CSV table of C-alpha atoms in Angstrom, one decimal:
chain,number,residue,atom,x,y,z
A,1,MET,CA,129.7,-218.6,-74.5
A,2,ASN,CA,130.9,-220.3,-77.8
A,3,ARG,CA,131.7,-218.4,-81.0
A,4,PHE,CA,128.3,-218.9,-82.5
A,5,GLY,CA,126.7,-217.5,-79.3
A,6,GLU,CA,129.1,-214.6,-79.3
A,7,LEU,CA,128.2,-213.8,-83.0
A,8,THR,CA,124.5,-214.0,-82.2
A,9,GLU,CA,124.8,-211.7,-79.3
A,10,ARG,CA,126.9,-209.2,-81.3
A,11,ARG,CA,124.2,-209.2,-84.0
A,12,LEU,CA,121.5,-208.8,-81.3
A,13,THR,CA,123.4,-205.9,-79.8
A,14,GLN,CA,123.6,-204.2,-83.2
A,15,ALA,CA,119.9,-204.8,-84.0
A,16,ARG,CA,118.8,-203.5,-80.5
A,17,ARG,CA,121.0,-200.4,-81.1
A,18,LEU,CA,119.4,-199.8,-84.5
A,19,LEU,CA,116.0,-200.1,-82.9
A,20,ALA,CA,117.0,-197.6,-80.1
A,21,ILE,CA,118.3,-195.1,-82.7
A,22,ALA,CA,115.1,-195.4,-84.7
A,23,GLN,CA,112.8,-195.1,-81.6
A,24,THR,CA,114.7,-192.1,-80.2
A,25,GLY,CA,114.9,-190.5,-83.7
A,26,LEU,CA,111.1,-190.9,-84.2
A,27,HIS,CA,110.6,-189.2,-80.8
A,28,TYR,CA,112.6,-186.1,-81.7
A,29,ALA,CA,112.2,-185.9,-85.5
A,30,THR,CA,110.0,-183.1,-86.8
A,31,GLU,CA,110.6,-183.4,-90.6
A,32,ALA,CA,108.7,-185.9,-92.7
A,33,PHE,CA,111.9,-187.0,-94.5
A,34,ASP,CA,113.6,-187.8,-91.2
A,35,ARG,CA,110.6,-189.7,-89.8
A,36,GLU,CA,110.5,-191.8,-93.0
A,37,ARG,CA,114.1,-192.8,-92.7
A,38,TYR,CA,113.8,-193.6,-89.0
A,39,GLU,CA,110.7,-195.7,-89.7
A,40,GLU,CA,112.7,-197.6,-92.3
A,41,ILE,CA,115.5,-198.3,-89.8
A,42,LEU,CA,112.8,-199.4,-87.3
A,43,ARG,CA,111.5,-202.0,-89.8
A,44,ILE,CA,115.0,-203.3,-90.5
A,45,ALA,CA,115.7,-203.6,-86.8
A,46,HIS,CA,112.4,-205.5,-86.3
A,47,ALA,CA,113.3,-207.9,-89.1
A,48,GLN,CA,116.8,-208.5,-87.7
A,49,LEU,CA,115.5,-209.1,-84.2
A,50,ALA,CA,112.9,-211.5,-85.5
A,51,GLU,CA,115.4,-213.6,-87.4
A,52,LEU,CA,117.8,-213.8,-84.4
A,53,ALA,CA,115.1,-214.6,-81.9
A,54,ASN,CA,113.2,-217.0,-84.2
A,55,MET,CA,110.1,-214.9,-84.2
A,56,GLN,CA,107.8,-213.4,-86.8
A,57,THR,CA,108.6,-209.7,-87.7
A,58,GLU,CA,105.0,-208.8,-86.8
A,59,GLU,CA,105.5,-210.3,-83.3
A,60,VAL,CA,108.5,-208.2,-82.7
A,61,ALA,CA,106.8,-205.1,-83.9
A,62,GLN,CA,103.9,-205.8,-81.6
A,63,LEU,CA,106.3,-206.2,-78.6
A,64,PHE,CA,107.7,-202.8,-79.2
A,65,ALA,CA,104.5,-201.1,-80.3
A,66,ARG,CA,104.2,-199.3,-76.9
A,67,GLU,CA,107.9,-198.4,-76.6
A,68,GLU,CA,108.0,-194.7,-77.3
A,69,GLY,CA,110.3,-191.8,-76.4
A,70,TYR,CA,114.0,-192.0,-75.7
A,71,ALA,CA,115.0,-195.7,-75.8
A,72,ASN,CA,116.2,-197.3,-72.5
A,73,PRO,CA,117.0,-200.9,-71.4
A,74,LYS,CA,114.1,-202.8,-69.7
A,75,LEU,CA,114.5,-203.3,-66.0
A,76,ASP,CA,113.9,-206.8,-64.5
A,77,VAL,CA,113.7,-206.9,-60.7
A,78,ARG,CA,114.2,-210.2,-58.8
A,79,CYS,CA,114.5,-211.4,-55.2
A,80,ALA,CA,116.8,-214.1,-53.9
A,81,VAL,CA,115.7,-215.8,-50.6
A,82,PHE,CA,118.1,-218.3,-49.1
A,83,THR,CA,117.9,-220.6,-46.1
A,84,GLY,CA,120.8,-221.3,-43.8
A,85,THR,CA,121.2,-224.7,-45.4
A,86,GLY,CA,121.8,-223.5,-48.9
A,87,GLU,CA,118.3,-223.6,-50.3
A,88,VAL,CA,116.8,-220.9,-52.5
A,89,LEU,CA,113.2,-219.9,-53.1
A,90,LEU,CA,112.1,-220.5,-56.7
A,91,VAL,CA,108.8,-220.2,-58.5
A,92,ARG,CA,107.6,-222.1,-61.5
A,93,GLU,CA,106.8,-220.0,-64.5
A,94,ALA,CA,103.4,-220.7,-66.1
A,95,ALA,CA,104.8,-219.6,-69.5
A,96,ASP,CA,107.4,-222.4,-69.9
A,97,GLY,CA,107.0,-224.7,-66.8
A,98,ARG,CA,110.5,-223.9,-65.6
A,99,TRP,CA,111.7,-222.3,-62.5
A,100,SER,CA,113.1,-218.9,-61.6
A,101,LEU,CA,113.7,-216.4,-58.8
A,102,PRO,CA,110.5,-214.5,-58.1
A,103,GLY,CA,110.4,-211.2,-60.1
A,104,GLY,CA,109.6,-209.5,-63.3
A,105,TRP,CA,109.4,-206.1,-65.0
A,106,ALA,CA,109.6,-203.1,-62.7
A,107,ASP,CA,106.3,-201.3,-62.5
A,108,VAL,CA,106.0,-197.5,-62.5
A,109,GLY,CA,105.0,-196.0,-59.1
A,110,ALA,CA,107.1,-198.2,-56.9
A,111,SER,CA,110.8,-198.4,-56.0
A,112,PRO,CA,112.9,-201.4,-57.2
A,113,ALA,CA,112.8,-202.9,-53.7
A,114,GLU,CA,109.1,-202.4,-53.4
A,115,ASN,CA,108.7,-204.1,-56.8
A,116,ALA,CA,110.7,-207.1,-55.5
A,117,VAL,CA,108.6,-207.4,-52.4
A,118,ARG,CA,105.4,-207.4,-54.5
A,119,GLU,CA,106.7,-209.9,-57.0
A,120,VAL,CA,107.7,-212.4,-54.2
A,121,ARG,CA,104.3,-212.0,-52.5
A,122,GLU,CA,102.3,-212.5,-55.7
A,123,GLU,CA,104.4,-215.3,-57.2
A,124,SER,CA,105.3,-217.3,-54.1
A,125,GLY,CA,102.9,-216.3,-51.4
A,126,TYR,CA,105.7,-215.3,-49.1
A,127,ALA,CA,106.0,-211.8,-47.5
A,128,VAL,CA,109.7,-210.8,-47.5
A,129,THR,CA,111.8,-208.0,-46.1
A,130,ILE,CA,114.5,-206.6,-48.5
A,131,LYS,CA,117.9,-206.6,-46.8
A,132,ARG,CA,120.2,-205.3,-49.6
A,133,LEU,CA,121.1,-205.4,-53.3
A,134,LEU,CA,123.1,-208.5,-54.4
A,135,ALA,CA,123.6,-207.9,-58.1
A,136,LEU,CA,123.0,-205.6,-61.0
A,137,TRP,CA,123.6,-207.5,-64.2
A,138,ASP,CA,123.5,-206.5,-67.9
A,139,MET,CA,121.9,-209.7,-69.2
A,140,PRO,CA,123.6,-209.7,-72.7
A,141,LYS,CA,126.9,-210.2,-70.9
A,142,HIS,CA,125.8,-213.4,-69.1
A,143,GLY,CA,125.0,-216.0,-71.7
A,144,HIS,CA,121.2,-215.9,-71.6
A,145,PRO,CA,119.2,-217.2,-74.6
A,146,PRO,CA,118.7,-214.5,-77.3
A,147,SER,CA,116.2,-211.8,-76.3
A,148,VAL,CA,114.8,-208.9,-78.4
A,149,PHE,CA,115.0,-206.6,-75.4
A,150,HIS,CA,118.2,-205.2,-73.8
A,151,ILE,CA,117.6,-206.0,-70.1
A,152,TRP,CA,119.2,-205.0,-66.9
A,153,LYS,CA,118.5,-207.3,-64.0
A,154,LEU,CA,118.5,-206.2,-60.3
A,155,VAL,CA,118.5,-208.9,-57.7
A,156,PHE,CA,117.8,-208.1,-54.1
A,157,LEU,CA,118.4,-210.3,-51.0
A,158,GLY,CA,115.1,-211.0,-49.2
A,159,GLU,CA,114.3,-212.4,-45.7
A,160,ILE,CA,111.4,-214.7,-45.5
A,161,GLY,CA,108.3,-213.8,-43.5
A,162,ALA,CA,104.6,-214.9,-43.4
A,163,LEU,CA,103.1,-217.3,-46.0
A,164,SER,CA,99.8,-216.9,-47.7
A,165,GLU,CA,98.6,-218.0,-51.2
A,166,ILE,CA,100.0,-217.3,-54.7
A,167,SER,CA,97.9,-214.5,-56.1
A,168,GLY,CA,99.7,-213.9,-59.4
A,169,VAL,CA,98.9,-215.6,-62.7
A,170,GLU,CA,102.4,-215.8,-64.1
A,171,THR,CA,103.6,-218.6,-61.7
A,172,ASN,CA,101.8,-221.7,-60.5
A,173,ALA,CA,104.1,-223.2,-57.8
A,174,ALA,CA,106.8,-222.3,-55.4
A,175,GLY,CA,109.4,-224.2,-53.4
A,176,PHE,CA,112.9,-224.3,-51.9
A,177,PHE,CA,115.7,-226.1,-53.7
A,178,HIS,CA,119.3,-226.6,-52.8
A,179,ILE,CA,121.7,-224.6,-55.0
A,180,ASP,CA,123.5,-227.8,-55.9
A,181,ALA,CA,120.2,-229.6,-56.9
A,182,LEU,CA,118.3,-227.0,-58.9
A,183,PRO,CA,115.3,-227.9,-61.0
A,184,PRO,CA,115.2,-226.9,-64.7
A,185,LEU,CA,115.5,-223.2,-64.8
A,186,SER,CA,113.9,-220.6,-67.1
A,187,LEU,CA,117.2,-219.6,-68.6
A,188,GLY,CA,115.9,-216.4,-70.1
A,189,ARG,CA,115.3,-215.2,-66.6
A,190,ILE,CA,118.1,-216.8,-64.5
A,191,LEU,CA,121.0,-219.1,-65.0
A,192,PRO,CA,122.3,-221.8,-62.6
A,193,GLN,CA,125.7,-220.1,-62.2
A,194,GLN,CA,123.9,-216.9,-61.3
A,195,VAL,CA,121.9,-218.6,-58.5
A,196,ARG,CA,125.2,-220.0,-57.1
A,197,LYS,CA,126.9,-216.6,-57.4
A,198,LEU,CA,124.0,-214.9,-55.6
A,199,TYR,CA,124.4,-217.4,-52.7
A,200,GLN,CA,128.1,-216.6,-52.5
A,201,LEU,CA,127.3,-212.9,-52.5
A,202,GLN,CA,124.8,-213.2,-49.6
A,203,CYS,CA,127.3,-215.3,-47.7
A,204,ASN,CA,130.3,-212.9,-48.0
A,205,GLY,CA,128.4,-209.6,-48.0
A,206,GLY,CA,129.4,-208.8,-51.6
A,207,VAL,CA,127.6,-207.0,-54.4
A,208,GLU,CA,128.2,-207.7,-58.1
A,209,PHE,CA,127.5,-205.3,-60.9
A,210,ASP,CA,128.3,-204.8,-64.6
């Protein structure tokens, strides 16, 4: 990451922290004066995040409208499926036309591994068996494009099973690609060096975490 990217990420971290303080404060505050101050901090954080992510302040406020209670990072659950010849299963994101590992936000009511199985089935059509955890990454540490959310990413190793049809609406294609010949990736979701690292981890039995 270059100096400009490092500065942007530091400012994003500060803005996310301000938002977390405001959100948590509003959850616990009982006095009108305190709530007023936390609401002001919240507006400042929304404006800062909007500027850094090249969005409108109203868009950012809408994204966080349902975020209540004690502030926590968002959890992104992915599944990496490799062939014995170094190919990886990728899905094409309808939102940007680029490719990623199957996955998405963790849903309430299922374990992280169960979420990963469901995401692979919906986005690629494949049934998989989860073998183990490959990585737990703090996304701001890995050079992803700016995001208003602070995201933790869990990546599981999956073993391929039966094939049916894609049932989700967030992806529109699936395929296997060699790790040295990857298509354009959706960099907000996964980076090329992360795909190659995951392949190494599944080969040597390792786990990586931040």
